[in-house]
Amino acid sequence: MATAAARQTGGSVRVTLWILLIVYIFNFIDRQIVNILAEPIRLELGLSDTQIGLMTGLAFALFYTILGLPIARFSDRSTTNRPWLIGGALAIWSAMTALCGLAQNFIQLLLARIGVGVGEAGCTPPAHSLIADMVEPSKRSSALAFYALGIPIGTLLGMLIGGLLADSVGWRNAFLIVGLPGIALAVVVFTYLKDPRRTGMMQAGTQQSAEQMPMKAALKAMFSSRAFVLLVAAGSAAAFLAYGKVTWITIFFQRTHGLTPGETGLWFGLVNGGAGIAGTVLGGYIADRWGAKNRRHVLTAPAVGMVVTIPFALLAFMTDNWLLALSLLIVPTICNSLYYGPTYSSVQGLVPLRARAIAAAVLLFFQNLIGLGLGPLFFGMMSDLLQPAYGEESVRYVLYGATFLGLLPAFFFWRCSLRLNEELDQKD
């Protein structure tokens, strides 16, 4: 029978995970709502596809990634109150999301999006560090996959709410309505989220000394791991495709199939969000179950899944029936979501415990700079280049090419998996 202390610890972990999940949902609502609003914004402000890619991707990602490293460094200090760091970041990005609705031109909107990126830089590195400190290694993939549910849930809600609001009250009010509740959530974080460093809820063997690992030593420990380098390459390539495709698939359904933002947000949001949730949960479950028998299989499902997506995605982009296209995208979305939990948990297991937050930030630096920063922008530039030949159908041809690029992260996940038995969970 569980002791009272064990029950209390388990309860604290559950409370922490649920609060962090809700925060991460708000993170992705505010990050991704711009995708469903991009087409009405383009029409009102007269933007090119390249400017849309810049607004939805690089403007956010550049500051998000640059600030993520020093914030993670600060988070790794034993004296830092990580919940207060997360709550403050939440208040900032929520306020900046609301300000997006007040923008009168492209530059103002770009600056507001930069502000969202500045705030959101303070969320995931300290959150990953908190989870890794409170959850035993054998359950870490599932715990981080649970946290990662914020990605598909937040994306779903961002598309659904943003699309419906765009159709009913306009894109400007959509930003205001979505952004302001995050400030109230920040108060909840300040009140209820506790740092295990201060409550004695750290996992056995993870108590860290007050002395912080020097930055040079932390980076050396990370990049001396061949598995870590390969995992960063895999995660970055996967994010490049994920962020790039979700932006332009959203626009694809509006331009090619003639759906409104509300219709796209509802139907694509449900498919993308529901399948993403299923894939994220499944990926964490498979990683924990298969990884317990052979550590290399922590990354087997992501490697295989990236390949399985290709024929389904191609057929989805070829058909002129939007309902069939949505149905065909279910399998690719599930398979492309398998990597979240295994990737984030593996990063935490490949570095010394005093470098966990900075390791998460390094992964996020490359994922977001390459993925979120360059993915939407690259595909937008390609769409502009193809428009003279294909007109409004240029997005369809961009997505054809993006589908085959899935072989790149599949290769890196496979190569990384070959080193996990040697390197994973050897530094706690």
Tab-separated table of C-alpha atoms in Angstrom:
chain	number	residue	atom	x	y	z
A	1	MET	CA	0.000	0.000	0.000
A	2	ALA	CA	1.287	3.428	-0.881
A	3	THR	CA	2.501	5.503	2.034
A	4	ALA	CA	1.024	8.923	2.775
A	5	ALA	CA	4.273	10.534	1.586
A	6	ALA	CA	4.179	8.602	-1.679
A	7	ARG	CA	0.544	9.557	-2.253
A	8	GLN	CA	1.357	13.185	-1.516
A	9	THR	CA	4.306	13.095	-3.926
A	10	GLY	CA	2.197	11.453	-6.626
A	11	GLY	CA	-0.517	14.041	-6.124
A	12	SER	CA	1.990	16.883	-6.400
A	13	VAL	CA	3.361	15.435	-9.622
A	14	ARG	CA	-0.123	15.160	-11.110
A	15	VAL	CA	-1.005	18.731	-10.125
A	16	THR	CA	2.251	19.985	-11.620
A	17	LEU	CA	1.738	18.061	-14.860
A	18	TRP	CA	-1.844	19.287	-15.285
A	19	ILE	CA	-0.946	22.927	-14.642
A	20	LEU	CA	2.012	22.743	-17.008
A	21	LEU	CA	-0.169	21.096	-19.652
A	22	ILE	CA	-2.742	23.904	-19.437
A	23	VAL	CA	0.023	26.522	-19.659
A	24	TYR	CA	1.467	24.763	-22.715
A	25	ILE	CA	-1.991	24.637	-24.310
A	26	PHE	CA	-2.218	28.425	-23.917
A	27	ASN	CA	1.324	28.639	-25.291
A	28	PHE	CA	0.311	26.942	-28.526
A	29	ILE	CA	-3.070	28.648	-28.819
A	30	ASP	CA	-1.296	31.999	-28.775
A	31	ARG	CA	1.526	30.749	-31.014
A	32	GLN	CA	-0.588	29.010	-33.649
A	33	ILE	CA	-3.728	31.145	-33.854
A	34	VAL	CA	-1.915	33.348	-36.360
A	35	ASN	CA	-1.945	30.449	-38.847
A	36	ILE	CA	-5.734	30.331	-39.145
A	37	LEU	CA	-5.880	34.139	-39.194
A	38	ALA	CA	-3.106	34.494	-41.788
A	39	GLU	CA	-5.381	34.589	-44.846
A	40	PRO	CA	-7.760	37.329	-43.579
A	41	ILE	CA	-4.714	39.263	-42.303
A	42	ARG	CA	-3.112	38.954	-45.763
A	43	LEU	CA	-6.226	40.227	-47.468
A	44	GLU	CA	-6.650	43.243	-45.165
A	45	LEU	CA	-2.986	44.277	-44.939
A	46	GLY	CA	-2.019	43.242	-48.487
A	47	LEU	CA	0.793	40.849	-47.552
A	48	SER	CA	2.783	38.474	-49.755
A	49	ASP	CA	3.219	34.779	-48.922
A	50	THR	CA	6.810	35.520	-47.903
A	51	GLN	CA	5.573	38.131	-45.412
A	52	ILE	CA	3.074	35.602	-44.057
A	53	GLY	CA	5.927	33.128	-43.567
A	54	LEU	CA	7.968	35.806	-41.831
A	55	MET	CA	5.077	36.811	-39.561
A	56	THR	CA	4.015	33.266	-38.647
A	57	GLY	CA	7.531	31.886	-38.298
A	58	LEU	CA	10.804	33.782	-38.179
A	59	ALA	CA	9.606	36.914	-36.338
A	60	PHE	CA	8.441	34.731	-33.460
A	61	ALA	CA	11.150	32.088	-33.602
A	62	LEU	CA	14.221	34.325	-33.760
A	63	PHE	CA	13.642	35.972	-30.386
A	64	TYR	CA	12.101	32.809	-28.924
A	65	THR	CA	15.254	30.857	-29.656
A	66	ILE	CA	17.806	33.539	-28.766
A	67	LEU	CA	16.218	34.252	-25.371
A	68	GLY	CA	15.526	30.577	-24.661
A	69	LEU	CA	19.178	29.821	-23.901
A	70	PRO	CA	19.826	32.470	-21.207
A	71	ILE	CA	16.400	31.814	-19.693
A	72	ALA	CA	17.180	28.085	-19.510
A	73	ARG	CA	20.573	28.914	-18.012
A	74	PHE	CA	18.811	30.961	-15.349
A	75	SER	CA	16.313	28.136	-14.822
A	76	ASP	CA	19.112	25.635	-14.115
A	77	ARG	CA	20.254	27.654	-11.103
A	78	SER	CA	19.289	25.919	-7.885
A	79	THR	CA	18.032	29.247	-6.482
A	80	THR	CA	15.619	29.954	-9.359
A	81	ASN	CA	11.903	29.592	-8.684
A	82	ARG	CA	10.862	27.935	-11.949
A	83	PRO	CA	7.072	28.303	-11.456
A	84	TRP	CA	7.455	32.061	-11.050
A	85	LEU	CA	9.565	32.153	-14.194
A	86	ILE	CA	6.877	30.260	-16.124
A	87	GLY	CA	4.060	32.424	-14.738
A	88	GLY	CA	5.829	35.670	-15.631
A	89	ALA	CA	6.509	34.431	-19.145
A	90	LEU	CA	2.842	33.444	-19.539
A	91	ALA	CA	1.667	36.929	-18.576
A	92	ILE	CA	4.021	38.551	-21.105
A	93	TRP	CA	3.144	36.400	-24.112
A	94	SER	CA	-0.585	36.628	-23.382
A	95	ALA	CA	-0.467	40.429	-23.313
A	96	MET	CA	1.522	40.525	-26.559
A	97	THR	CA	-0.953	38.183	-28.262
A	98	ALA	CA	-3.728	40.617	-27.423
A	99	LEU	CA	-1.644	43.474	-28.845
A	100	CYS	CA	-1.476	41.671	-32.212
A	101	GLY	CA	-5.131	42.594	-32.643
A	102	LEU	CA	-4.292	46.295	-32.444
A	103	ALA	CA	-1.669	46.237	-35.225
A	104	GLN	CA	-2.355	48.659	-38.091
A	105	ASN	CA	0.375	47.482	-40.480
A	106	PHE	CA	2.846	44.681	-41.111
A	107	ILE	CA	5.644	46.169	-38.983
A	108	GLN	CA	3.407	46.593	-35.929
A	109	LEU	CA	2.129	43.048	-36.284
A	110	LEU	CA	5.692	41.783	-36.668
A	111	LEU	CA	6.758	43.559	-33.456
A	112	ALA	CA	3.806	42.133	-31.533
A	113	ARG	CA	4.666	38.634	-32.757
A	114	ILE	CA	8.244	39.193	-31.603
A	115	GLY	CA	6.816	40.039	-28.174
A	116	VAL	CA	4.907	36.754	-28.125
A	117	GLY	CA	8.173	34.950	-28.869
A	118	VAL	CA	9.975	36.801	-26.083
A	119	GLY	CA	7.370	35.678	-23.542
A	120	GLU	CA	7.073	32.091	-24.720
A	121	ALA	CA	10.846	31.618	-24.451
A	122	GLY	CA	10.359	31.293	-20.682
A	123	CYS	CA	7.973	28.329	-20.776
A	124	THR	CA	9.297	24.983	-21.985
A	125	PRO	CA	12.921	24.815	-20.730
A	126	PRO	CA	11.959	25.322	-17.066
A	127	ALA	CA	8.879	23.121	-17.538
A	128	HIS	CA	10.974	20.237	-18.908
A	129	SER	CA	13.417	20.697	-16.049
A	130	LEU	CA	10.593	20.566	-13.490
A	131	ILE	CA	9.155	17.385	-14.974
A	132	ALA	CA	12.544	15.672	-15.181
A	133	ASP	CA	13.196	16.491	-11.512
A	134	MET	CA	9.844	15.103	-10.333
A	135	VAL	CA	9.290	12.025	-12.527
A	136	GLU	CA	11.372	8.851	-12.419
A	137	PRO	CA	13.317	8.067	-15.628
A	138	SER	CA	11.225	4.986	-16.499
A	139	LYS	CA	8.109	7.195	-16.787
A	140	ARG	CA	9.731	10.289	-18.215
A	141	SER	CA	8.720	9.729	-21.856
A	142	SER	CA	5.062	9.421	-20.886
A	143	ALA	CA	5.237	12.456	-18.587
A	144	LEU	CA	6.866	14.631	-21.228
A	145	ALA	CA	4.472	13.282	-23.855
A	146	PHE	CA	1.620	14.335	-21.544
A	147	TYR	CA	3.100	17.832	-21.365
A	148	ALA	CA	3.601	17.771	-25.137
A	149	LEU	CA	-0.158	17.243	-25.551
A	150	GLY	CA	-0.264	21.003	-25.256
A	151	ILE	CA	1.014	21.143	-28.843
A	152	PRO	CA	-1.893	19.353	-30.585
A	153	ILE	CA	-4.529	20.536	-28.102
A	154	GLY	CA	-3.329	24.143	-28.286
A	155	THR	CA	-3.060	23.981	-32.057
A	156	LEU	CA	-6.566	22.507	-32.302
A	157	LEU	CA	-8.069	25.142	-30.032
A	158	GLY	CA	-6.115	27.925	-31.718
A	159	MET	CA	-7.463	26.906	-35.113
A	160	LEU	CA	-10.986	26.192	-33.906
A	161	ILE	CA	-11.411	29.285	-31.729
A	162	GLY	CA	-9.421	31.535	-34.041
A	163	GLY	CA	-11.348	30.433	-37.127
A	164	LEU	CA	-14.750	30.835	-35.519
A	165	LEU	CA	-13.831	34.236	-34.100
A	166	ALA	CA	-12.397	35.358	-37.448
A	167	ASP	CA	-15.695	34.555	-39.163
A	168	SER	CA	-17.834	36.157	-36.440
A	169	VAL	CA	-15.921	39.122	-34.967
A	170	GLY	CA	-12.841	39.504	-37.185
A	171	TRP	CA	-9.174	38.616	-36.789
A	172	ARG	CA	-8.384	41.621	-34.596
A	173	ASN	CA	-10.915	40.705	-31.910
A	174	ALA	CA	-9.797	37.081	-32.166
A	175	PHE	CA	-6.323	38.044	-30.924
A	176	LEU	CA	-7.777	40.099	-28.076
A	177	ILE	CA	-10.202	37.418	-26.921
A	178	VAL	CA	-7.590	34.643	-27.012
A	179	GLY	CA	-4.746	36.592	-25.413
A	180	LEU	CA	-6.269	38.117	-22.303
A	181	PRO	CA	-7.286	34.916	-20.381
A	182	GLY	CA	-3.616	33.897	-20.168
A	183	ILE	CA	-2.986	36.734	-17.719
A	184	ALA	CA	-5.514	35.195	-15.324
A	185	LEU	CA	-3.891	31.768	-15.776
A	186	ALA	CA	-0.569	33.298	-14.734
A	187	VAL	CA	-2.091	34.020	-11.304
A	188	VAL	CA	-3.014	30.319	-10.999
A	189	VAL	CA	0.575	29.356	-11.826
A	190	PHE	CA	1.965	31.722	-9.211
A	191	THR	CA	-0.451	30.344	-6.610
A	192	TYR	CA	-0.471	26.593	-7.125
A	193	LEU	CA	2.682	25.505	-8.953
A	194	LYS	CA	5.564	24.610	-6.628
A	195	ASP	CA	9.235	24.050	-7.367
A	196	PRO	CA	10.405	20.600	-6.125
A	197	ARG	CA	13.751	22.132	-5.173
A	198	ARG	CA	11.889	23.981	-2.416
A	199	THR	CA	9.390	21.299	-1.430
A	200	GLY	CA	11.591	18.196	-1.238
A	201	MET	CA	9.734	16.456	-4.085
A	202	MET	CA	12.836	15.864	-6.219
A	203	GLN	CA	13.295	12.337	-7.541
A	204	ALA	CA	15.856	10.248	-5.685
A	205	GLY	CA	19.284	10.791	-7.216
A	206	THR	CA	18.404	14.110	-8.807
A	207	GLN	CA	19.244	16.456	-5.936
A	208	GLN	CA	21.645	18.964	-7.386
A	209	SER	CA	24.273	21.014	-5.671
A	210	ALA	CA	23.896	24.758	-5.345
A	211	GLU	CA	26.846	25.156	-7.748
A	212	GLN	CA	25.606	25.447	-11.323
A	213	MET	CA	27.423	23.601	-14.095
A	214	PRO	CA	29.482	26.124	-16.071
A	215	MET	CA	28.012	26.940	-19.475
A	216	LYS	CA	31.091	25.735	-21.316
A	217	ALA	CA	31.016	22.425	-19.435
A	218	ALA	CA	27.284	21.994	-20.060
A	219	LEU	CA	27.654	22.590	-23.803
A	220	LYS	CA	30.666	20.284	-23.953
A	221	ALA	CA	28.706	17.522	-22.196
A	222	MET	CA	25.822	17.936	-24.628
A	223	PHE	CA	27.740	18.078	-27.869
A	224	SER	CA	30.174	15.355	-26.884
A	225	SER	CA	27.157	13.043	-27.045
A	226	ARG	CA	26.768	11.770	-30.592
A	227	ALA	CA	23.211	10.730	-29.765
A	228	PHE	CA	22.377	14.268	-28.602
A	229	VAL	CA	23.686	15.800	-31.840
A	230	LEU	CA	21.728	13.327	-33.975
A	231	LEU	CA	18.608	13.904	-31.880
A	232	VAL	CA	18.866	17.675	-32.337
A	233	ALA	CA	19.175	17.120	-36.102
A	234	ALA	CA	16.152	14.800	-36.110
A	235	GLY	CA	14.005	17.070	-33.957
A	236	SER	CA	14.920	20.149	-35.992
A	237	ALA	CA	14.088	18.473	-39.303
A	238	ALA	CA	10.794	17.175	-37.912
A	239	ALA	CA	9.889	20.639	-36.583
A	240	PHE	CA	10.798	22.276	-39.921
A	241	LEU	CA	8.212	20.101	-41.630
A	242	ALA	CA	5.616	20.231	-38.839
A	243	TYR	CA	5.529	24.019	-38.489
A	244	GLY	CA	5.895	24.668	-42.200
A	245	LYS	CA	3.173	22.249	-43.215
A	246	VAL	CA	0.602	23.208	-40.576
A	247	THR	CA	0.785	26.865	-41.666
A	248	TRP	CA	0.426	26.125	-45.363
A	249	ILE	CA	-2.045	23.249	-45.064
A	250	THR	CA	-4.300	25.711	-43.244
A	251	ILE	CA	-3.940	28.152	-46.137
A	252	PHE	CA	-4.236	25.286	-48.673
A	253	PHE	CA	-7.750	24.437	-47.503
A	254	GLN	CA	-8.804	28.072	-47.808
A	255	ARG	CA	-7.239	28.835	-51.194
A	256	THR	CA	-7.516	25.516	-53.008
A	257	HIS	CA	-10.703	24.114	-51.472
A	258	GLY	CA	-12.455	27.428	-50.790
A	259	LEU	CA	-13.149	26.920	-47.070
A	260	THR	CA	-13.577	29.910	-44.768
A	261	PRO	CA	-11.207	30.404	-41.795
A	262	GLY	CA	-13.965	29.140	-39.496
A	263	GLU	CA	-14.582	26.009	-41.576
A	264	THR	CA	-10.855	25.322	-41.847
A	265	GLY	CA	-10.341	25.885	-38.140
A	266	LEU	CA	-13.188	23.535	-37.289
A	267	TRP	CA	-12.476	20.635	-39.635
A	268	PHE	CA	-8.719	20.752	-40.039
A	269	GLY	CA	-8.366	21.763	-36.399
A	270	LEU	CA	-10.308	18.695	-35.265
A	271	VAL	CA	-8.380	16.333	-37.525
A	272	ASN	CA	-4.981	17.853	-36.810
A	273	GLY	CA	-5.629	18.198	-33.091
A	274	GLY	CA	-7.313	14.851	-32.533
A	275	ALA	CA	-4.767	12.881	-34.538
A	276	GLY	CA	-1.945	14.869	-32.950
A	277	ILE	CA	-3.177	14.020	-29.467
A	278	ALA	CA	-3.423	10.333	-30.378
A	279	GLY	CA	0.055	10.318	-31.892
A	280	THR	CA	1.622	12.142	-28.957
A	281	VAL	CA	0.132	9.770	-26.370
A	282	LEU	CA	0.966	6.737	-28.476
A	283	GLY	CA	4.536	7.902	-29.006
A	284	GLY	CA	5.161	8.255	-25.273
A	285	TYR	CA	3.541	4.893	-24.522
A	286	ILE	CA	5.536	3.049	-27.193
A	287	ALA	CA	8.789	4.698	-26.095
A	288	ASP	CA	8.337	3.675	-22.454
A	289	ARG	CA	7.117	0.160	-23.285
A	290	TRP	CA	9.597	-0.709	-26.041
A	291	GLY	CA	12.418	1.287	-24.481
A	292	ALA	CA	12.192	-0.747	-21.272
A	293	LYS	CA	13.253	-3.817	-23.283
A	294	ASN	CA	15.765	-2.137	-25.592
A	295	ARG	CA	16.681	1.533	-25.263
A	296	ARG	CA	17.153	1.995	-29.002
A	297	HIS	CA	13.432	1.422	-29.502
A	298	VAL	CA	12.650	4.683	-27.711
A	299	LEU	CA	13.051	6.271	-31.162
A	300	THR	CA	11.886	3.427	-33.406
A	301	ALA	CA	8.295	4.672	-33.742
A	302	PRO	CA	9.294	8.230	-34.777
A	303	ALA	CA	11.724	6.884	-37.399
A	304	VAL	CA	9.187	4.503	-38.927
A	305	GLY	CA	6.309	6.954	-38.630
A	306	MET	CA	8.021	9.640	-40.707
A	307	VAL	CA	8.253	7.193	-43.630
A	308	VAL	CA	4.697	5.878	-43.300
A	309	THR	CA	3.290	9.390	-43.739
A	310	ILE	CA	4.496	9.892	-47.315
A	311	PRO	CA	1.891	8.047	-49.458
A	312	PHE	CA	-1.052	9.227	-47.333
A	313	ALA	CA	0.080	12.864	-47.446
A	314	LEU	CA	0.645	12.795	-51.206
A	315	LEU	CA	-2.861	11.478	-51.832
A	316	ALA	CA	-4.311	14.097	-49.463
A	317	PHE	CA	-2.721	16.951	-51.402
A	318	MET	CA	-3.659	15.465	-54.804
A	319	THR	CA	-7.383	15.043	-54.271
A	320	ASP	CA	-9.868	17.791	-55.082
A	321	ASN	CA	-12.276	16.536	-52.403
A	322	TRP	CA	-11.549	18.407	-49.192
A	323	LEU	CA	-13.286	15.822	-46.982
A	324	LEU	CA	-11.156	13.041	-48.463
A	325	ALA	CA	-8.062	15.187	-48.038
A	326	LEU	CA	-8.860	15.696	-44.350
A	327	SER	CA	-9.444	11.965	-43.851
A	328	LEU	CA	-6.156	11.062	-45.532
A	329	LEU	CA	-4.250	13.487	-43.293
A	330	ILE	CA	-5.215	11.577	-40.139
A	331	VAL	CA	-2.509	8.909	-40.535
A	332	PRO	CA	0.322	11.370	-41.350
A	333	THR	CA	-0.627	13.559	-38.405
A	334	ILE	CA	-0.585	10.608	-35.982
A	335	CYS	CA	2.744	9.361	-37.324
A	336	ASN	CA	4.351	12.814	-37.335
A	337	SER	CA	3.352	13.311	-33.675
A	338	LEU	CA	5.033	10.164	-32.365
A	339	TYR	CA	8.332	11.931	-31.821
A	340	TYR	CA	7.413	14.506	-29.163
A	341	GLY	CA	7.660	12.482	-25.945
A	342	PRO	CA	10.570	10.231	-27.022
A	343	THR	CA	12.619	13.187	-28.285
A	344	TYR	CA	12.164	15.419	-25.255
A	345	SER	CA	12.668	12.585	-22.761
A	346	SER	CA	15.797	11.361	-24.548
A	347	VAL	CA	17.327	14.833	-24.388
A	348	GLN	CA	16.769	14.874	-20.630
A	349	GLY	CA	18.452	11.471	-20.332
A	350	LEU	CA	21.509	12.346	-22.438
A	351	VAL	CA	22.824	15.216	-20.297
A	352	PRO	CA	23.891	15.748	-16.656
A	353	LEU	CA	20.994	16.690	-14.404
A	354	ARG	CA	22.330	20.212	-13.820
A	355	ALA	CA	22.139	20.853	-17.558
A	356	ARG	CA	18.598	19.635	-18.191
A	357	ALA	CA	16.931	23.001	-18.753
A	358	ILE	CA	19.756	24.256	-20.957
A	359	ALA	CA	19.637	20.979	-22.936
A	360	ALA	CA	15.900	21.460	-23.528
A	361	ALA	CA	16.626	25.039	-24.586
A	362	VAL	CA	19.348	23.938	-27.018
A	363	LEU	CA	16.945	21.452	-28.624
A	364	LEU	CA	14.219	24.098	-28.757
A	365	PHE	CA	16.710	26.634	-30.130
A	366	PHE	CA	17.373	24.508	-33.191
A	367	GLN	CA	13.804	23.195	-33.475
A	368	ASN	CA	12.280	26.634	-33.393
A	369	LEU	CA	14.900	28.549	-35.347
A	370	ILE	CA	15.051	25.917	-38.098
A	371	GLY	CA	11.493	24.617	-37.723
A	372	LEU	CA	9.229	27.454	-36.695
A	373	GLY	CA	11.527	30.187	-37.986
A	374	LEU	CA	12.445	28.812	-41.391
A	375	GLY	CA	9.698	26.261	-42.126
A	376	PRO	CA	6.758	28.633	-42.759
A	377	LEU	CA	9.092	31.218	-44.326
A	378	PHE	CA	10.762	28.724	-46.704
A	379	PHE	CA	7.448	27.274	-47.863
A	380	GLY	CA	6.034	30.786	-48.288
A	381	MET	CA	8.999	31.800	-50.442
A	382	MET	CA	8.568	28.641	-52.516
A	383	SER	CA	4.882	29.446	-52.952
A	384	ASP	CA	5.727	32.951	-54.225
A	385	LEU	CA	8.258	31.467	-56.664
A	386	LEU	CA	5.720	28.967	-57.997
A	387	GLN	CA	2.798	31.395	-58.262
A	388	PRO	CA	3.633	32.611	-61.810
A	389	ALA	CA	3.327	28.997	-63.019
A	390	TYR	CA	0.590	27.617	-60.757
A	391	GLY	CA	-1.303	30.633	-59.371
A	392	GLU	CA	-3.412	29.851	-56.311
A	393	GLU	CA	-2.393	26.192	-56.654
A	394	SER	CA	1.235	27.006	-55.774
A	395	VAL	CA	0.687	25.910	-52.164
A	396	ARG	CA	-0.378	22.441	-53.322
A	397	TYR	CA	2.941	21.937	-55.137
A	398	VAL	CA	4.921	23.222	-52.168
A	399	LEU	CA	3.228	20.603	-49.992
A	400	TYR	CA	4.132	17.847	-52.478
A	401	GLY	CA	7.793	18.652	-51.970
A	402	ALA	CA	7.437	18.942	-48.194
A	403	THR	CA	6.012	15.420	-48.045
A	404	PHE	CA	9.194	13.793	-49.376
A	405	LEU	CA	11.368	15.771	-46.971
A	406	GLY	CA	10.010	13.510	-44.202
A	407	LEU	CA	12.747	11.029	-45.093
A	408	LEU	CA	15.321	13.368	-43.536
A	409	PRO	CA	14.119	13.263	-39.901
A	410	ALA	CA	13.410	9.536	-40.300
A	411	PHE	CA	17.090	8.970	-41.122
A	412	PHE	CA	18.337	10.997	-38.147
A	413	PHE	CA	15.942	9.312	-35.686
A	414	TRP	CA	17.145	5.908	-36.902
A	415	ARG	CA	20.832	6.844	-36.589
A	416	CYS	CA	20.287	8.279	-33.112
A	417	SER	CA	18.431	5.166	-31.942
A	418	LEU	CA	21.532	3.048	-32.612
A	419	ARG	CA	23.407	4.913	-29.842
A	420	LEU	CA	20.777	5.017	-27.099
A	421	ASN	CA	21.782	1.786	-25.365
A	422	GLU	CA	25.249	3.240	-24.934
A	423	GLU	CA	24.363	6.785	-23.894
A	424	LEU	CA	20.814	7.129	-22.524
A	425	ASP	CA	20.364	7.680	-18.766
A	426	GLN	CA	24.059	7.303	-18.044
A	427	LYS	CA	24.560	10.757	-16.500
A	428	ASP	CA	21.941	11.042	-13.727
